mmCIF file of N, CA and C in Angstrom:
data_model
loop_
_atom_site.group_PDB
_atom_site.id
_atom_site.type_symbol
_atom_site.label_atom_id
_atom_site.label_comp_id
_atom_site.label_asym_id
_atom_site.label_seq_id
_atom_site.Cartn_x
_atom_site.Cartn_y
_atom_site.Cartn_z
ATOM 1 N N MET B 137 0.817 -1.178 -0.062
ATOM 2 C CA MET B 137 0.022 -0.008 -0.098
ATOM 3 C C MET B 137 0.983 1.173 -0.045
ATOM 4 N N ALA B 138 0.431 2.369 -0.479
ATOM 5 C CA ALA B 138 1.161 3.580 -0.651
ATOM 6 C C ALA B 138 1.389 4.193 0.789
ATOM 7 N N ASP B 139 2.666 4.613 0.802
ATOM 8 C CA ASP B 139 3.039 5.237 2.070
ATOM 9 C C ASP B 139 2.227 6.564 2.166
ATOM 10 N N LYS B 140 1.653 6.923 3.461
ATOM 11 C CA LYS B 140 1.090 8.167 3.718
ATOM 12 C C LYS B 140 1.629 9.021 4.555
ATOM 13 N N ARG B 141 1.543 10.258 4.467
ATOM 14 C CA ARG B 141 2.049 11.302 5.342
ATOM 15 C C ARG B 141 1.176 12.250 5.775
ATOM 16 N N MET B 142 1.304 13.058 6.867
ATOM 17 C CA MET B 142 0.412 14.065 7.229
ATOM 18 C C MET B 142 1.005 15.435 6.865
ATOM 19 N N LEU B 143 0.032 16.277 6.307
ATOM 20 C CA LEU B 143 0.459 17.672 6.052
ATOM 21 C C LEU B 143 -0.308 18.595 6.697
ATOM 22 N N ILE B 144 0.306 19.442 7.548
ATOM 23 C CA ILE B 144 -0.394 20.390 8.342
ATOM 24 C C ILE B 144 -0.530 21.640 7.630
ATOM 25 N N ILE B 145 -1.693 22.128 7.435
ATOM 26 C CA ILE B 145 -2.009 23.394 6.598
ATOM 27 C C ILE B 145 -3.065 24.179 7.341
ATOM 28 N N PRO B 146 -3.140 25.587 7.127
ATOM 29 C CA PRO B 146 -3.939 26.353 7.772
ATOM 30 C C PRO B 146 -5.494 25.868 7.441
ATOM 31 N N ALA B 147 -6.317 26.118 8.327
ATOM 32 C CA ALA B 147 -7.850 25.809 8.293
ATOM 33 C C ALA B 147 -8.489 26.541 7.048
ATOM 34 N N GLU B 148 -8.032 27.807 6.787
ATOM 35 C CA GLU B 148 -8.673 28.560 5.633
ATOM 36 C C GLU B 148 -8.356 27.772 4.297
ATOM 37 N N LEU B 149 -7.092 27.153 4.207
ATOM 38 C CA LEU B 149 -6.630 26.456 2.946
ATOM 39 C C LEU B 149 -7.459 25.250 2.773
ATOM 40 N N VAL B 150 -7.677 24.452 3.913
ATOM 41 C CA VAL B 150 -8.646 23.309 3.933
ATOM 42 C C VAL B 150 -10.045 23.664 3.440
ATOM 43 N N LYS B 151 -10.493 24.728 3.887
ATOM 44 C CA LYS B 151 -11.937 25.171 3.468
ATOM 45 C C LYS B 151 -11.772 25.380 1.988
ATOM 46 N N LYS B 152 -10.848 26.205 1.415
ATOM 47 C CA LYS B 152 -10.795 26.472 -0.055
ATOM 48 C C LYS B 152 -10.730 25.132 -0.805
ATOM 49 N N ILE B 153 -9.952 24.234 -0.304
ATOM 50 C CA ILE B 153 -9.836 22.871 -1.131
ATOM 51 C C ILE B 153 -11.145 22.206 -1.062
ATOM 52 N N ASN B 154 -11.828 22.187 0.103
ATOM 53 C CA ASN B 154 -13.082 21.452 0.149
ATOM 54 C C ASN B 154 -14.220 22.132 -0.758
ATOM 55 N N GLU B 155 -14.205 23.445 -0.804
ATOM 56 C CA GLU B 155 -15.293 24.183 -1.532
ATOM 57 C C GLU B 155 -15.065 23.864 -3.041
ATOM 58 N N ASN B 156 -13.590 23.724 -3.498
ATOM 59 C CA ASN B 156 -13.554 23.682 -5.037
ATOM 60 C C ASN B 156 -13.104 22.282 -5.607
ATOM 61 N N ARG B 157 -13.012 21.346 -4.684
ATOM 62 C CA ARG B 157 -12.701 19.938 -5.190
ATOM 63 C C ARG B 157 -13.786 19.188 -5.742
ATOM 64 N N GLY B 158 -14.986 19.694 -5.602
ATOM 65 C CA GLY B 158 -16.033 18.729 -6.355
ATOM 66 C C GLY B 158 -16.124 17.442 -5.698
ATOM 67 N N ASP B 159 -16.100 16.348 -6.627
ATOM 68 C CA ASP B 159 -16.257 14.837 -6.237
ATOM 69 C C ASP B 159 -14.920 14.308 -5.858
ATOM 70 N N MET B 160 -13.992 15.016 -6.216
ATOM 71 C CA MET B 160 -12.622 14.578 -5.928
ATOM 72 C C MET B 160 -12.244 14.408 -4.334
ATOM 73 N N GLY B 161 -11.405 13.626 -3.924
ATOM 74 C CA GLY B 161 -10.889 13.676 -2.571
ATOM 75 C C GLY B 161 -9.953 14.644 -2.475
ATOM 76 N N GLN B 162 -9.512 15.023 -1.173
ATOM 77 C CA GLN B 162 -8.590 16.163 -0.907
ATOM 78 C C GLN B 162 -7.232 15.813 -1.653
ATOM 79 N N ALA B 163 -6.641 14.614 -1.379
ATOM 80 C CA ALA B 163 -5.370 14.167 -1.834
ATOM 81 C C ALA B 163 -5.459 14.270 -3.490
ATOM 82 N N GLU B 164 -6.562 13.809 -4.070
ATOM 83 C CA GLU B 164 -6.686 13.839 -5.469
ATOM 84 C C GLU B 164 -6.681 15.185 -6.108
ATOM 85 N N PHE B 165 -7.393 16.117 -5.427
ATOM 86 C CA PHE B 165 -7.416 17.543 -5.801
ATOM 87 C C PHE B 165 -6.047 18.187 -5.637
ATOM 88 N N ILE B 166 -5.455 18.016 -4.743
ATOM 89 C CA ILE B 166 -4.079 18.622 -4.458
ATOM 90 C C ILE B 166 -3.224 18.059 -5.551
ATOM 91 N N ASP B 167 -3.191 16.629 -5.941
ATOM 92 C CA ASP B 167 -2.247 16.092 -6.854
ATOM 93 C C ASP B 167 -2.692 16.775 -8.259
ATOM 94 N N PHE B 168 -4.021 16.902 -8.684
ATOM 95 C CA PHE B 168 -4.536 17.467 -9.810
ATOM 96 C C PHE B 168 -3.809 18.931 -9.960
ATOM 97 N N LEU B 169 -3.941 19.740 -8.926
ATOM 98 C CA LEU B 169 -3.452 21.095 -8.976
ATOM 99 C C LEU B 169 -1.985 21.001 -9.250
ATOM 100 N N ILE B 170 -1.068 20.262 -8.392
ATOM 101 C CA ILE B 170 0.128 20.212 -8.761
ATOM 102 C C ILE B 170 0.614 19.833 -10.070
ATOM 103 N N ASP B 171 -0.046 18.821 -10.666
ATOM 104 C CA ASP B 171 0.228 18.391 -12.057
ATOM 105 C C ASP B 171 -0.101 19.409 -13.050
ATOM 106 N N SER B 172 -1.200 20.151 -12.858
ATOM 107 C CA SER B 172 -1.720 21.201 -13.810
ATOM 108 C C SER B 172 -0.636 22.275 -13.895
ATOM 109 N N GLN B 173 -0.157 22.648 -12.751
ATOM 110 C CA GLN B 173 0.902 23.758 -12.502
ATOM 111 C C GLN B 173 2.187 23.257 -13.228
ATOM 112 N N LEU B 174 2.528 22.102 -13.106
ATOM 113 C CA LEU B 174 3.756 21.581 -13.776
ATOM 114 C C LEU B 174 3.604 21.632 -15.275
ATOM 115 N N LYS B 175 2.392 21.226 -15.759
ATOM 116 C CA LYS B 175 2.195 21.141 -17.175
ATOM 117 C C LYS B 175 2.155 22.659 -17.747
ATOM 118 N N GLU B 176 1.705 23.712 -17.108
ATOM 119 C CA GLU B 176 1.715 24.965 -17.557
ATOM 120 C C GLU B 176 3.141 25.419 -17.540
ATOM 121 N N LYS B 177 4.008 25.113 -16.709
ATOM 122 C CA LYS B 177 5.428 25.672 -16.830
ATOM 123 C C LYS B 177 6.056 24.905 -17.978
ATOM 124 N N GLU B 178 5.698 23.699 -18.290
ATOM 125 C CA GLU B 178 6.405 22.918 -19.440
ATOM 126 C C GLU B 178 5.894 23.607 -20.775
ATOM 127 N N GLU B 179 4.710 23.983 -20.907
ATOM 128 C CA GLU B 179 4.044 24.631 -21.995
ATOM 129 C C GLU B 179 4.749 26.030 -22.162
ATOM 130 N N SER B 180 4.878 26.755 -21.126
ATOM 131 C CA SER B 180 5.350 27.978 -21.204
ATOM 132 C C SER B 180 6.933 28.050 -21.764
ATOM 133 N N LYS B 181 7.578 26.974 -21.425
ATOM 134 C CA LYS B 181 9.139 26.805 -21.902
ATOM 135 C C LYS B 181 8.914 26.562 -23.369
ATOM 136 N N GLU B 182 8.023 25.831 -23.863
ATOM 137 C CA GLU B 182 7.873 25.427 -25.354
ATOM 138 C C GLU B 182 7.593 26.620 -26.020
ATOM 139 N N THR B 183 6.749 27.700 -25.555
ATOM 140 C CA THR B 183 6.430 28.862 -26.485
ATOM 141 C C THR B 183 7.511 29.718 -26.578
ATOM 142 N N LYS B 184 8.613 29.578 -25.766
ATOM 143 C CA LYS B 184 9.674 30.514 -25.990
ATOM 144 C C LYS B 184 10.624 29.993 -27.202
ATOM 145 N N LYS B 185 10.264 28.921 -27.880
ATOM 146 C CA LYS B 185 11.011 28.567 -28.939
ATOM 147 C C LYS B 185 10.652 29.201 -30.260
ATOM 148 N N TYR B 186 9.639 29.942 -30.252
ATOM 149 C CA TYR B 186 9.086 30.586 -31.447
ATOM 150 C C TYR B 186 9.491 31.952 -31.615
ATOM 151 N N ILE B 187 9.609 32.347 -32.784
ATOM 152 C CA ILE B 187 10.058 33.682 -33.079
ATOM 153 C C ILE B 187 8.884 34.772 -33.302
ATOM 154 N N THR B 188 8.912 36.022 -32.975
ATOM 155 C CA THR B 188 7.963 36.881 -33.224
ATOM 156 C C THR B 188 7.991 37.425 -34.584
ATOM 157 N N GLU B 189 6.755 37.985 -35.003
ATOM 158 C CA GLU B 189 6.641 38.509 -36.361
ATOM 159 C C GLU B 189 7.618 39.738 -36.552
ATOM 160 N N GLU B 190 7.881 40.542 -35.624
ATOM 161 C CA GLU B 190 8.752 41.583 -35.639
ATOM 162 C C GLU B 190 10.243 41.131 -36.006
ATOM 163 N N ARG B 191 10.712 40.043 -35.232
ATOM 164 C CA ARG B 191 11.928 39.409 -35.414
ATOM 165 C C ARG B 191 12.078 38.768 -36.638
ATOM 166 N N PHE B 192 10.961 38.063 -37.047
ATOM 167 C CA PHE B 192 11.163 37.458 -38.281
ATOM 168 C C PHE B 192 11.291 38.411 -39.427
ATOM 169 N N HIS B 193 10.545 39.554 -39.475
ATOM 170 C CA HIS B 193 10.643 40.645 -40.483
ATOM 171 C C HIS B 193 12.049 41.179 -40.450
ATOM 172 N N VAL B 194 12.854 41.465 -39.349
ATOM 173 C CA VAL B 194 14.053 41.925 -39.150
ATOM 174 C C VAL B 194 15.053 40.904 -39.869
ATOM 175 N N LEU B 195 14.822 39.601 -39.684
ATOM 176 C CA LEU B 195 15.637 38.556 -40.130
ATOM 177 C C LEU B 195 15.599 38.425 -41.666
ATOM 178 N N GLU B 196 14.427 38.652 -42.209
ATOM 179 C CA GLU B 196 14.084 38.733 -43.593
ATOM 180 C C GLU B 196 14.991 39.696 -44.343
ATOM 181 N N GLN B 197 14.991 41.070 -43.705
ATOM 182 C CA GLN B 197 15.602 42.137 -44.288
ATOM 183 C C GLN B 197 17.057 41.916 -44.111
ATOM 184 N N ASP B 198 17.757 41.323 -43.104
ATOM 185 C CA ASP B 198 19.131 41.121 -43.054
ATOM 186 C C ASP B 198 19.500 40.031 -44.101
ATOM 187 N N ILE B 199 18.799 39.154 -44.248
ATOM 188 C CA ILE B 199 18.994 38.134 -45.328
ATOM 189 C C ILE B 199 19.100 38.794 -46.647
ATOM 190 N N LYS B 200 18.088 39.609 -46.999
ATOM 191 C CA LYS B 200 18.178 40.443 -48.221
ATOM 192 C C LYS B 200 19.285 41.161 -48.503
ATOM 193 N N LYS B 201 19.870 41.733 -47.326
ATOM 194 C CA LYS B 201 21.014 42.585 -47.304
ATOM 195 C C LYS B 201 22.237 41.648 -47.618
ATOM 196 N N LEU B 202 22.356 40.549 -47.003
ATOM 197 C CA LEU B 202 23.478 39.541 -47.197
ATOM 198 C C LEU B 202 23.378 39.081 -48.655
ATOM 199 N N LEU B 203 22.228 38.823 -49.243
ATOM 200 C CA LEU B 203 22.212 38.410 -50.533
ATOM 201 C C LEU B 203 22.713 39.528 -51.482
ATOM 202 N N ARG B 204 22.312 40.740 -51.114
ATOM 203 C CA ARG B 204 22.696 41.833 -51.945
ATOM 204 C C ARG B 204 24.242 41.940 -51.980
ATOM 205 N N SER B 205 24.874 41.717 -50.807
ATOM 206 C CA SER B 205 26.318 41.874 -50.795
ATOM 207 C C SER B 205 26.973 40.581 -51.499
ATOM 208 N N PHE B 206 26.385 39.456 -51.547
ATOM 209 C CA PHE B 206 26.911 38.463 -52.191
ATOM 210 C C PHE B 206 26.870 38.646 -53.658
ATOM 211 N N LEU B 207 25.726 39.172 -54.112
ATOM 212 C CA LEU B 207 25.568 39.632 -55.567
ATOM 213 C C LEU B 207 26.503 40.581 -56.022
ATOM 214 N N GLU B 208 26.856 41.624 -55.106
ATOM 215 C CA GLU B 208 27.766 42.625 -55.465
ATOM 216 C C GLU B 208 29.174 42.105 -55.541
ATOM 217 N N PHE B 209 29.457 41.122 -54.760
ATOM 218 C CA PHE B 209 30.754 40.581 -54.629
ATOM 219 C C PHE B 209 30.917 39.694 -55.943
ATOM 220 N N PHE B 210 30.103 39.041 -56.369
ATOM 221 C CA PHE B 210 30.163 38.064 -57.544
ATOM 222 C C PHE B 210 30.262 38.964 -58.927
ATOM 223 N N VAL B 211 29.464 39.948 -58.853
ATOM 224 C CA VAL B 211 29.653 41.016 -59.992
ATOM 225 C C VAL B 211 30.945 41.583 -60.053
ATOM 226 N N SER B 212 31.414 42.051 -58.994
ATOM 227 C CA SER B 212 32.715 42.775 -58.997
ATOM 228 C C SER B 212 33.814 41.690 -59.141
ATOM 229 N N TYR B 213 33.649 40.467 -58.688
ATOM 230 C CA TYR B 213 34.632 39.336 -59.050
ATOM 231 C C TYR B 213 34.785 39.115 -60.388
ATOM 232 N N GLY B 214 33.550 39.067 -61.033
ATOM 233 C CA GLY B 214 33.553 38.766 -62.443
ATOM 234 C C GLY B 214 34.065 39.845 -63.357
ATOM 235 N N LEU B 215 33.894 41.177 -62.847
ATOM 236 C CA LEU B 215 34.629 42.233 -63.560
ATOM 237 C C LEU B 215 36.062 42.258 -63.503
ATOM 238 N N GLU B 216 36.611 41.932 -62.176
ATOM 239 C CA GLU B 216 37.974 41.830 -62.000
ATOM 240 C C GLU B 216 38.660 40.749 -62.859
ATOM 241 N N LEU B 217 38.018 39.580 -63.127
ATOM 242 C CA LEU B 217 38.672 38.614 -63.911
ATOM 243 C C LEU B 217 38.693 38.731 -65.401
ATOM 244 N N GLY B 218 37.905 39.875 -65.656
ATOM 245 C CA GLY B 218 37.948 40.442 -67.117
ATOM 246 C C GLY B 218 36.951 39.701 -68.101
ATOM 247 N N LYS B 219 36.051 38.897 -67.518
ATOM 248 C CA LYS B 219 35.062 38.245 -68.384
ATOM 249 C C LYS B 219 34.338 39.199 -69.065
ATOM 250 N N GLN B 220 34.358 38.957 -70.446
ATOM 251 C CA GLN B 220 33.625 39.867 -71.297
ATOM 252 C C GLN B 220 32.061 39.271 -71.325
ATOM 253 N N SER B 221 31.266 39.946 -70.484
ATOM 254 C CA SER B 221 29.879 39.695 -70.516
ATOM 255 C C SER B 221 29.128 40.414 -71.249
ATOM 256 N N PRO B 222 27.983 40.100 -71.859
ATOM 257 C CA PRO B 222 27.179 41.160 -72.680
ATOM 258 C C PRO B 222 26.717 42.219 -71.841
ATOM 259 N N GLN B 223 26.607 43.445 -72.494
ATOM 260 C CA GLN B 223 26.176 44.616 -71.821
ATOM 261 C C GLN B 223 24.789 44.390 -71.183
ATOM 262 N N SER B 224 23.921 43.636 -71.943
ATOM 263 C CA SER B 224 22.466 43.615 -71.418
ATOM 264 C C SER B 224 22.539 42.817 -69.979
ATOM 265 N N GLU B 225 23.335 41.887 -70.075
ATOM 266 C CA GLU B 225 23.328 40.932 -68.710
ATOM 267 C C GLU B 225 23.917 41.885 -67.447
ATOM 268 N N PHE B 226 24.901 42.694 -67.773
ATOM 269 C CA PHE B 226 25.236 43.611 -66.690
ATOM 270 C C PHE B 226 24.280 44.767 -66.316
ATOM 271 N N GLU B 227 23.494 45.154 -67.283
ATOM 272 C CA GLU B 227 22.444 46.043 -66.991
ATOM 273 C C GLU B 227 21.361 45.487 -66.278
ATOM 274 N N GLU B 228 21.050 44.193 -66.509
ATOM 275 C CA GLU B 228 20.048 43.412 -65.793
ATOM 276 C C GLU B 228 20.419 43.308 -64.309
ATOM 277 N N ILE B 229 21.722 42.873 -64.078
ATOM 278 C CA ILE B 229 22.150 42.724 -62.792
ATOM 279 C C ILE B 229 22.075 43.980 -62.049
ATOM 280 N N ALA B 230 22.635 45.062 -62.651
ATOM 281 C CA ALA B 230 22.625 46.437 -61.973
ATOM 282 C C ALA B 230 21.150 46.836 -61.670
ATOM 283 N N SER B 231 20.232 46.489 -62.493
ATOM 284 C CA SER B 231 18.791 46.977 -62.223
ATOM 285 C C SER B 231 18.304 46.141 -60.965
ATOM 286 N N LYS B 232 18.641 44.932 -60.909
ATOM 287 C CA LYS B 232 18.253 44.096 -59.768
ATOM 288 C C LYS B 232 18.740 44.667 -58.474
ATOM 289 N N LEU B 233 20.133 45.006 -58.515
ATOM 290 C CA LEU B 233 20.843 45.675 -57.426
ATOM 291 C C LEU B 233 20.152 46.788 -56.841
ATOM 292 N N GLN B 234 19.755 47.788 -57.958
ATOM 293 C CA GLN B 234 19.137 49.021 -57.466
ATOM 294 C C GLN B 234 17.737 48.744 -56.966
ATOM 295 N N GLY B 235 17.013 47.767 -57.497
ATOM 296 C CA GLY B 235 15.653 47.385 -57.003
ATOM 297 C C GLY B 235 15.795 46.868 -55.603
ATOM 298 N N LEU B 236 16.849 46.151 -55.248
ATOM 299 C CA LEU B 236 17.046 45.551 -54.014
ATOM 300 C C LEU B 236 17.301 46.678 -53.017
ATOM 301 N N GLU B 237 18.186 47.711 -53.540
ATOM 302 C CA GLU B 237 18.541 48.818 -52.596
ATOM 303 C C GLU B 237 17.512 49.750 -52.283
ATOM 304 N N LYS B 238 16.477 49.901 -53.317
ATOM 305 C CA LYS B 238 15.376 50.688 -52.925
ATOM 306 C C LYS B 238 14.377 49.998 -52.111
ATOM 307 N N GLU B 239 14.293 48.755 -52.140
ATOM 308 C CA GLU B 239 13.389 47.942 -51.239
ATOM 309 C C GLU B 239 13.978 47.902 -49.777
ATOM 310 N N LEU B 240 15.297 47.719 -49.635
ATOM 311 C CA LEU B 240 16.014 47.766 -48.303
ATOM 312 C C LEU B 240 15.815 49.223 -47.729
ATOM 313 N N ASP B 241 15.979 50.257 -48.561
ATOM 314 C CA ASP B 241 15.854 51.539 -48.043
ATOM 315 C C ASP B 241 14.398 51.916 -47.523
ATOM 316 N N SER B 242 13.412 51.352 -48.219
ATOM 317 C CA SER B 242 11.980 51.669 -47.759
ATOM 318 C C SER B 242 11.690 50.817 -46.633
ATOM 319 N N ASP B 243 12.231 49.484 -46.492
ATOM 320 C CA ASP B 243 11.939 48.666 -45.402
ATOM 321 C C ASP B 243 12.882 49.116 -44.082
ATOM 322 N N ALA B 244 13.959 49.910 -44.352
ATOM 323 C CA ALA B 244 14.803 50.253 -43.089
ATOM 324 C C ALA B 244 14.174 51.149 -42.352
ATOM 325 N N ASP B 245 13.282 51.970 -42.952
ATOM 326 C CA ASP B 245 12.584 52.962 -42.207
ATOM 327 C C ASP B 245 11.667 52.378 -41.264
ATOM 328 N N SER B 246 11.026 51.167 -41.592
ATOM 329 C CA SER B 246 10.186 50.639 -40.549
ATOM 330 C C SER B 246 10.798 49.496 -39.616
ATOM 331 N N ASP B 247 12.027 49.362 -39.764
ATOM 332 C CA ASP B 247 12.668 48.361 -38.985
ATOM 333 C C ASP B 247 12.634 48.816 -37.528
ATOM 334 N N LYS B 248 12.384 47.890 -36.542
ATOM 335 C CA LYS B 248 12.211 48.198 -35.109
ATOM 336 C C LYS B 248 13.380 47.768 -34.411
ATOM 337 N N GLY B 249 14.043 46.613 -34.919
ATOM 338 C CA GLY B 249 15.284 46.087 -34.314
ATOM 339 C C GLY B 249 16.237 45.737 -35.309
ATOM 340 N N LYS B 250 17.376 45.183 -34.891
ATOM 341 C CA LYS B 250 18.353 44.697 -35.687
ATOM 342 C C LYS B 250 18.916 43.378 -35.482
ATOM 343 N N VAL B 251 19.019 42.583 -36.419
ATOM 344 C CA VAL B 251 19.580 41.089 -36.066
ATOM 345 C C VAL B 251 20.751 41.092 -36.883
ATOM 346 N N THR B 252 21.984 40.718 -36.346
ATOM 347 C CA THR B 252 23.165 40.530 -36.957
ATOM 348 C C THR B 252 23.552 39.053 -37.128
ATOM 349 N N ILE B 253 24.126 38.712 -38.205
ATOM 350 C CA ILE B 253 24.534 37.299 -38.473
ATOM 351 C C ILE B 253 26.031 37.192 -38.529
ATOM 352 N N LYS B 254 26.621 36.450 -37.630
ATOM 353 C CA LYS B 254 28.062 36.290 -37.452
ATOM 354 C C LYS B 254 28.465 35.017 -38.111
ATOM 355 N N TRP B 255 29.472 35.047 -38.931
ATOM 356 C CA TRP B 255 29.966 33.922 -39.702
ATOM 357 C C TRP B 255 31.240 33.421 -38.969
ATOM 358 N N LYS B 256 31.373 32.194 -38.874
ATOM 359 C CA LYS B 256 32.486 31.740 -37.964
ATOM 360 C C LYS B 256 33.536 30.897 -39.146
#
């Protein structure tokens, strides 16, 4: 049989337990309350794993900036090698860069935070 212990608690607390336990016994009710509190703590830990919409927007903008810097690097690298690319291709890339820059400038005004990415 299960080992039983005595717990001394104030009479007011016993009255609250008896008023709210319904058909449950006192021990069952206290066990239920403890279990529900522990489950709430576990659930609150799980919710911290998610990102807010604001942080996601900042991350999106930083990724766009990173992609733009990669594109600029490869364009300048191609020019340094002396590859003779058609003028239309160069103009297309330049227009894409300008479009990204305009988009980043318009989004930079609405940024509320900044996320930095560190490369190792």
